[in-house]
PDB file of C-alpha atoms in Angstrom:
ATOM      1  CA  PHE A 353     119.447-174.546 227.971  1.00 55.00           C
ATOM      2  CA  ARG A 354     118.784-173.250 231.519  1.00 59.00           C
ATOM      3  CA  TYR A 355     122.091-172.937 233.022  1.00 58.00           C
ATOM      4  CA  VAL A 356     123.472-170.679 229.962  1.00 60.00           C
ATOM      5  CA  PHE A 357     120.951-168.113 230.530  1.00 61.00           C
ATOM      6  CA  ALA A 358     120.849-168.335 234.545  1.00 62.00           C
ATOM      7  CA  PRO A 359     122.358-165.655 236.457  1.00 64.00           C
ATOM      8  CA  GLY A 360     125.822-165.468 236.413  1.00 59.00           C
ATOM      9  CA  VAL A 361     125.604-167.092 233.052  1.00 68.00           C
ATOM     10  CA  PRO A 362     127.759-170.181 234.330  1.00 73.00           C
ATOM     11  CA  LEU A 363     127.830-172.526 231.101  1.00 81.00           C
ATOM     12  CA  VAL A 364     128.869-169.520 229.042  1.00 83.00           C
ATOM     13  CA  PRO A 365     132.642-170.184 229.164  1.00 87.00           C
ATOM     14  CA  LEU A 366     132.360-173.933 228.473  1.00 89.00           C
ATOM     15  CA  ARG A 367     130.046-173.115 225.502  1.00 89.00           C
ATOM     16  CA  VAL A 368     132.686-170.493 224.267  1.00 88.00           C
ATOM     17  CA  SER A 369     135.530-173.042 224.968  1.00 91.00           C
ATOM     18  CA  GLN A 370     133.875-175.484 223.010  1.00 93.00           C
ATOM     19  CA  PHE A 371     132.990-173.130 220.100  1.00 92.00           C
ATOM     20  CA  SER A 372     136.485-172.050 220.147  1.00 91.00           C
ATOM     21  CA  GLY A 373     137.718-175.669 220.154  1.00 94.00           C
ATOM     22  CA  LEU A 374     134.997-176.345 216.637  1.00 95.00           C
ATOM     23  CA  VAL A 375     136.949-173.680 214.993  1.00 94.00           C
ATOM     24  CA  GLN A 376     140.540-174.874 215.443  1.00 94.00           C
ATOM     25  CA  ARG A 377     139.334-178.603 214.162  1.00 95.00           C
ATOM     26  CA  ASN A 378     137.323-177.083 211.621  1.00 97.00           C
ATOM     27  CA  LEU A 379     138.819-173.807 210.669  1.00 95.00           C
ATOM     28  CA  PRO A 380     142.858-174.495 211.291  1.00 95.00           C
ATOM     29  CA  HIS A 381     144.009-171.328 209.147  1.00 94.00           C
ATOM     30  CA  LEU A 382     141.852-168.937 210.809  1.00 92.00           C
ATOM     31  CA  TRP A 383     141.921-170.315 214.051  1.00 91.00           C
ATOM     32  CA  ARG A 384     145.873-169.724 213.571  1.00 90.00           C
ATOM     33  CA  HIS A 385     145.123-166.275 211.929  1.00 89.00           C
ATOM     34  CA  LEU A 386     143.351-164.972 214.895  1.00 84.00           C
ATOM     35  CA  ARG A 387     145.334-166.145 217.583  1.00 82.00           C
ATOM     36  CA  GLU A 388     148.557-164.927 215.942  1.00 79.00           C
ATOM     37  CA  ASP A 389     146.934-161.629 215.322  1.00 63.00           C
ATOM     38  CA  GLY A 390     145.808-161.773 219.101  1.00 65.00           C
ATOM     39  CA  HIS A 391     142.091-161.731 218.436  1.00 66.00           C
ATOM     40  CA  SER A 392     140.302-164.216 220.317  1.00 67.00           C
ATOM     41  CA  LEU A 393     136.926-166.087 219.052  1.00 76.00           C
ATOM     42  CA  GLU A 394     135.259-164.950 222.479  1.00 77.00           C
ATOM     43  CA  ILE A 395     133.584-161.936 221.317  1.00 74.00           C
ATOM     44  CA  PHE A 396     132.266-163.941 218.041  1.00 79.00           C
ATOM     45  CA  ALA A 397     131.519-167.095 220.360  1.00 81.00           C
ATOM     46  CA  HIS A 398     129.500-164.986 222.986  1.00 78.00           C
ATOM     47  CA  GLN A 399     127.386-163.095 219.937  1.00 77.00           C
ATOM     48  CA  CYS A 400     126.621-166.759 218.821  1.00 78.00           C
ATOM     49  CA  VAL A 401     125.856-167.963 222.471  1.00 78.00           C
ATOM     50  CA  LEU A 402     124.022-165.319 224.129  1.00 79.00           C
ATOM     51  CA  THR A 403     122.134-163.688 221.054  1.00 80.00           C
ATOM     52  CA  LEU A 404     121.488-167.083 219.206  1.00 84.00           C
ATOM     53  CA  PHE A 405     122.795-165.538 216.244  1.00 85.00           C
ATOM     54  CA  SER A 406     120.325-162.389 216.412  1.00 82.00           C
ATOM     55  CA  TYR A 407     123.161-160.129 216.283  1.00 78.00           C
ATOM     56  CA  SER A 408     124.460-161.861 213.132  1.00 79.00           C
ATOM     57  CA  LEU A 409     121.790-162.819 211.085  1.00 83.00           C
ATOM     58  CA  GLY A 410     118.686-161.070 209.532  1.00 82.00           C
ATOM     59  CA  PRO A 411     115.218-161.823 211.006  1.00 82.00           C
ATOM     60  CA  ASP A 412     114.084-163.596 207.884  1.00 82.00           C
ATOM     61  CA  LEU A 413     117.097-166.162 208.524  1.00 86.00           C
ATOM     62  CA  LEU A 414     116.466-166.206 212.221  1.00 87.00           C
ATOM     63  CA  ALA A 415     113.263-167.923 212.562  1.00 88.00           C
ATOM     64  CA  HIS A 416     114.955-171.203 210.641  1.00 89.00           C
ATOM     65  CA  VAL A 417     117.996-170.843 212.560  1.00 89.00           C
ATOM     66  CA  TYR A 418     115.839-170.926 215.932  1.00 90.00           C
ATOM     67  CA  ASP A 419     113.555-173.961 214.676  1.00 92.00           C
ATOM     68  CA  VAL A 420     116.916-175.778 214.099  1.00 92.00           C
ATOM     69  CA  PHE A 421     118.193-174.528 217.418  1.00 90.00           C
ATOM     70  CA  PHE A 422     115.298-176.116 219.271  1.00 91.00           C
ATOM     71  CA  LEU A 423     115.599-179.209 217.114  1.00 92.00           C
ATOM     72  CA  LEU A 424     119.231-180.055 217.394  1.00 92.00           C
ATOM     73  CA  GLY A 425     120.056-178.124 220.294  1.00 89.00           C
ATOM     74  CA  TRP A 426     123.852-176.362 221.184  1.00 88.00           C
ATOM     75  CA  LYS A 427     124.889-178.669 218.532  1.00 93.00           C
ATOM     76  CA  ALA A 428     123.187-176.194 216.031  1.00 93.00           C
ATOM     77  CA  VAL A 429     124.455-173.061 217.195  1.00 91.00           C
ATOM     78  CA  PHE A 430     128.205-174.619 216.957  1.00 93.00           C
ATOM     79  CA  ARG A 431     127.260-175.899 213.489  1.00 95.00           C
ATOM     80  CA  ILE A 432     126.055-172.597 212.581  1.00 92.00           C
ATOM     81  CA  GLY A 433     129.036-170.807 213.929  1.00 91.00           C
ATOM     82  CA  VAL A 434     131.562-172.529 212.568  1.00 94.00           C
ATOM     83  CA  SER A 435     129.652-172.134 209.139  1.00 93.00           C
ATOM     84  CA  LEU A 436     129.625-168.915 209.157  1.00 90.00           C
ATOM     85  CA  LEU A 437     133.057-168.145 210.124  1.00 91.00           C
ATOM     86  CA  ALA A 438     133.709-170.496 206.873  1.00 93.00           C
ATOM     87  CA  THR A 439     131.803-168.217 204.962  1.00 90.00           C
ATOM     88  CA  LEU A 440     133.692-165.253 206.146  1.00 89.00           C
ATOM     89  CA  GLU A 441     137.344-167.168 206.202  1.00 93.00           C
ATOM     90  CA  ASP A 442     138.817-165.776 202.838  1.00 92.00           C
ATOM     91  CA  GLN A 443     137.842-162.081 203.697  1.00 91.00           C
ATOM     92  CA  LEU A 444     139.311-162.474 207.557  1.00 90.00           C
ATOM     93  CA  LEU A 445     142.529-164.279 206.894  1.00 91.00           C
ATOM     94  CA  ASN A 446     143.648-161.190 204.704  1.00 92.00           C
ATOM     95  CA  MET A 447     142.588-158.551 207.583  1.00 88.00           C
ATOM     96  CA  ASP A 448     144.345-157.150 210.777  1.00 84.00           C
ATOM     97  CA  LEU A 449     142.815-157.535 214.207  1.00 79.00           C
ATOM     98  CA  GLU A 450     141.183-154.252 213.940  1.00 81.00           C
ATOM     99  CA  ASP A 451     139.257-155.111 210.661  1.00 86.00           C
ATOM    100  CA  ILE A 452     138.591-158.203 211.972  1.00 84.00           C
ATOM    101  CA  SER A 453     137.041-156.730 215.036  1.00 80.00           C
ATOM    102  CA  HIS A 454     134.922-154.276 213.148  1.00 82.00           C
ATOM    103  CA  TYR A 455     134.130-157.132 210.026  1.00 83.00           C
ATOM    104  CA  LEU A 456     132.673-159.636 212.877  1.00 80.00           C
ATOM    105  CA  HIS A 457     130.565-156.690 214.434  1.00 77.00           C
ATOM    106  CA  GLN A 458     129.146-156.133 211.061  1.00 77.00           C
ATOM    107  CA  CYS A 459     128.850-159.655 209.759  1.00 76.00           C
ATOM    108  CA  LYS A 460     125.198-159.005 208.610  1.00 74.00           C
ATOM    109  CA  ARG A 461     126.037-156.806 206.136  1.00 75.00           C
ATOM    110  CA  HIS A 462     128.895-159.611 204.710  1.00 73.00           C
ATOM    111  CA  LEU A 463     127.116-162.525 204.625  1.00 80.00           C
ATOM    112  CA  LYS A 464     125.428-163.402 201.287  1.00 78.00           C
ATOM    113  CA  LEU A 465     123.565-166.692 202.299  1.00 79.00           C
ATOM    114  CA  GLY A 466     120.251-166.555 200.196  1.00 75.00           C
ATOM    115  CA  SER A 467     117.099-167.529 202.427  1.00 75.00           C
ATOM    116  CA  GLY A 468     115.381-170.374 203.525  1.00 78.00           C
ATOM    117  CA  PRO A 469     116.682-174.061 203.156  1.00 82.00           C
ATOM    118  CA  VAL A 470     119.188-173.409 201.019  1.00 84.00           C
ATOM    119  CA  ALA A 471     121.036-170.957 203.606  1.00 87.00           C
ATOM    120  CA  ILE A 472     120.323-173.362 206.285  1.00 89.00           C
ATOM    121  CA  ARG A 473     121.788-176.605 204.360  1.00 89.00           C
ATOM    122  CA  THR A 474     124.882-173.818 204.391  1.00 89.00           C
ATOM    123  CA  LEU A 475     124.733-172.921 207.798  1.00 90.00           C
ATOM    124  CA  LEU A 476     124.449-176.572 208.879  1.00 93.00           C
ATOM    125  CA  ARG A 477     127.297-178.203 206.496  1.00 93.00           C
ATOM    126  CA  PHE A 478     129.806-178.790 209.478  1.00 95.00           C
ATOM    127  CA  GLU A 479     129.000-181.870 211.282  1.00 95.00           C
ATOM    128  CA  VAL A 480     129.416-181.552 215.660  1.00 95.00           C
ATOM    129  CA  SER A 481     129.190-185.023 217.231  1.00 95.00           C
ATOM    130  CA  SER A 482     128.470-185.602 221.101  1.00 94.00           C
ATOM    131  CA  SER A 483     131.421-187.116 221.313  1.00 95.00           C
ATOM    132  CA  SER A 484     133.359-184.018 220.242  1.00 95.00           C
ATOM    133  CA  LEU A 485     131.490-181.736 222.559  1.00 94.00           C
ATOM    134  CA  GLU A 486     132.222-183.944 225.554  1.00 95.00           C
ATOM    135  CA  GLU A 487     136.186-184.164 224.605  1.00 95.00           C
ATOM    136  CA  LEU A 488     136.153-180.408 224.507  1.00 95.00           C
ATOM    137  CA  GLU A 489     133.888-180.194 227.394  1.00 93.00           C
ATOM    138  CA  SER A 490     136.354-182.453 229.482  1.00 93.00           C
ATOM    139  CA  ALA A 491     139.260-180.568 228.309  1.00 93.00           C
ATOM    140  CA  PHE A 492     138.016-177.329 229.673  1.00 92.00           C
ATOM    141  CA  GLN A 493     136.706-178.754 232.768  1.00 92.00           C
ATOM    142  CA  LEU A 494     140.359-180.336 233.357  1.00 91.00           C
ATOM    143  CA  GLU A 495     142.196-176.969 232.869  1.00 90.00           C
ATOM    144  CA  ARG A 496     139.366-175.099 235.137  1.00 88.00           C
ATOM    145  CA  PHE A 497     140.321-177.542 237.608  1.00 88.00           C
ATOM    146  CA  LYS A 498     144.384-177.116 237.044  1.00 87.00           C
ATOM    147  CA  VAL A 499     143.751-173.240 237.432  1.00 86.00           C
ATOM    148  CA  LEU A 500     141.775-173.890 240.603  1.00 84.00           C
ATOM    149  CA  LEU A 501     144.866-176.288 242.003  1.00 83.00           C
ATOM    150  CA  ALA A 502     147.272-173.776 241.445  1.00 81.00           C
ATOM    151  CA  SER A 503     145.782-171.117 242.899  1.00 78.00           C
ATOM    152  CA  VAL A 504     145.401-173.074 246.060  1.00 72.00           C
ATOM    153  CA  PRO A 505     148.386-172.841 248.739  1.00 66.00           C
ATOM    154  CA  GLY A 506     148.726-176.333 250.440  1.00 59.00           C
ATOM    155  CA  ASP A 507     149.039-174.940 254.041  1.00 50.00           C
ATOM    156  CA  GLY A 508     145.303-174.433 254.452  1.00 51.00           C
ATOM    157  CA  GLU A 509     145.278-170.374 254.463  1.00 52.00           C
ATOM    158  CA  GLN A 510     145.543-167.745 251.933  1.00 51.00           C
ATOM    159  CA  ASP A 511     148.768-165.882 251.626  1.00 53.00           C
ATOM    160  CA  GLY A 512     147.276-163.284 253.968  1.00 56.00           C
ATOM    161  CA  GLY A 513     146.419-165.740 256.472  1.00 56.00           C
ATOM    162  CA  GLU A 514     143.142-165.424 255.931  1.00 58.00           C
ATOM    163  CA  PRO A 515     141.054-169.114 255.283  1.00 60.00           C
ATOM    164  CA  PHE A 516     140.154-170.509 251.949  1.00 60.00           C
ATOM    165  CA  GLU A 517     136.784-169.580 250.318  1.00 62.00           C
ATOM    166  CA  PRO A 518     134.417-172.295 249.827  1.00 64.00           C
ATOM    167  CA  LEU A 519     135.295-174.336 247.092  1.00 63.00           C
ATOM    168  CA  PRO A 520     132.696-175.590 244.460  1.00 62.00           C
ATOM    169  CA  ALA A 521     130.332-177.899 244.934  1.00 59.00           C
ATOM    170  CA  GLY A 522     131.501-181.821 244.649  1.00 59.00           C
ATOM    171  CA  LEU A 523     135.243-180.467 245.382  1.00 61.00           C
ATOM    172  CA  ASP A 524     136.278-180.791 248.982  1.00 62.00           C
ATOM    173  CA  ARG A 525     139.499-180.788 250.998  1.00 59.00           C
ATOM    174  CA  ASN A 526     140.659-183.706 252.859  1.00 59.00           C
ATOM    175  CA  SER A 527     141.645-183.480 256.567  1.00 57.00           C
ATOM    176  CA  SER A 528     144.966-182.628 255.757  1.00 54.00           C
ATOM    177  CA  GLU A 529     144.683-180.071 253.437  1.00 54.00           C
ATOM    178  CA  SER A 530     147.230-181.205 250.989  1.00 53.00           C
ATOM    179  CA  CYS A 531     144.839-182.550 248.617  1.00 54.00           C
ATOM    180  CA  PHE A 532     141.510-182.072 247.100  1.00 52.00           C
ATOM    181  CA  MET A 533     138.434-185.247 246.936  1.00 52.00           C
ATOM    182  CA  VAL A 534     135.968-185.161 244.378  1.00 52.00           C
ATOM    183  CA  ASP A 535     132.398-186.301 244.898  1.00 50.00           C
ATOM    184  CA  ALA A 536     131.709-188.368 241.675  1.00 47.00           C
ATOM    185  CA  ASN A 537     128.184-188.288 242.734  1.00 44.00           C
TER     186      ASN A 537
END
């Protein structure tokens, strides 16, 4: 938990990517509709991850959600986030980008979940396995690594002749500057 809320929020991009991947797997029609309409799940995912649903749910239900979060960890956040979108899916599929954005900002007003155990069962109806989160994390890291490699010229200097900035921990250039070495520790 600490790295999500650490300065610079280093794990937020990973958690947002995992959330998007889970929505793609569990709500493919909604995911496609949002992508086609140019809307990114990032805004809603950031609300879920950074505020742990305090922006989306009322205080009576939020206490139960926090209990589940402390019990199940990030799996609870993903399960609840996907369930919230599933609850709103029919309405969102009939909206354009502007309406979706406004609707998700007013999420609290549109949810009819009930309270207590019934609402928690509804919010936890999607399963999220550790293996699926690990798979999504690996895909995220691979994509980030590809972006990093594509941005680094092979001659040891940037386009302006300046030396490269230091690489992230665990990643070093070999002596010829032609490839990278990854420290497995």
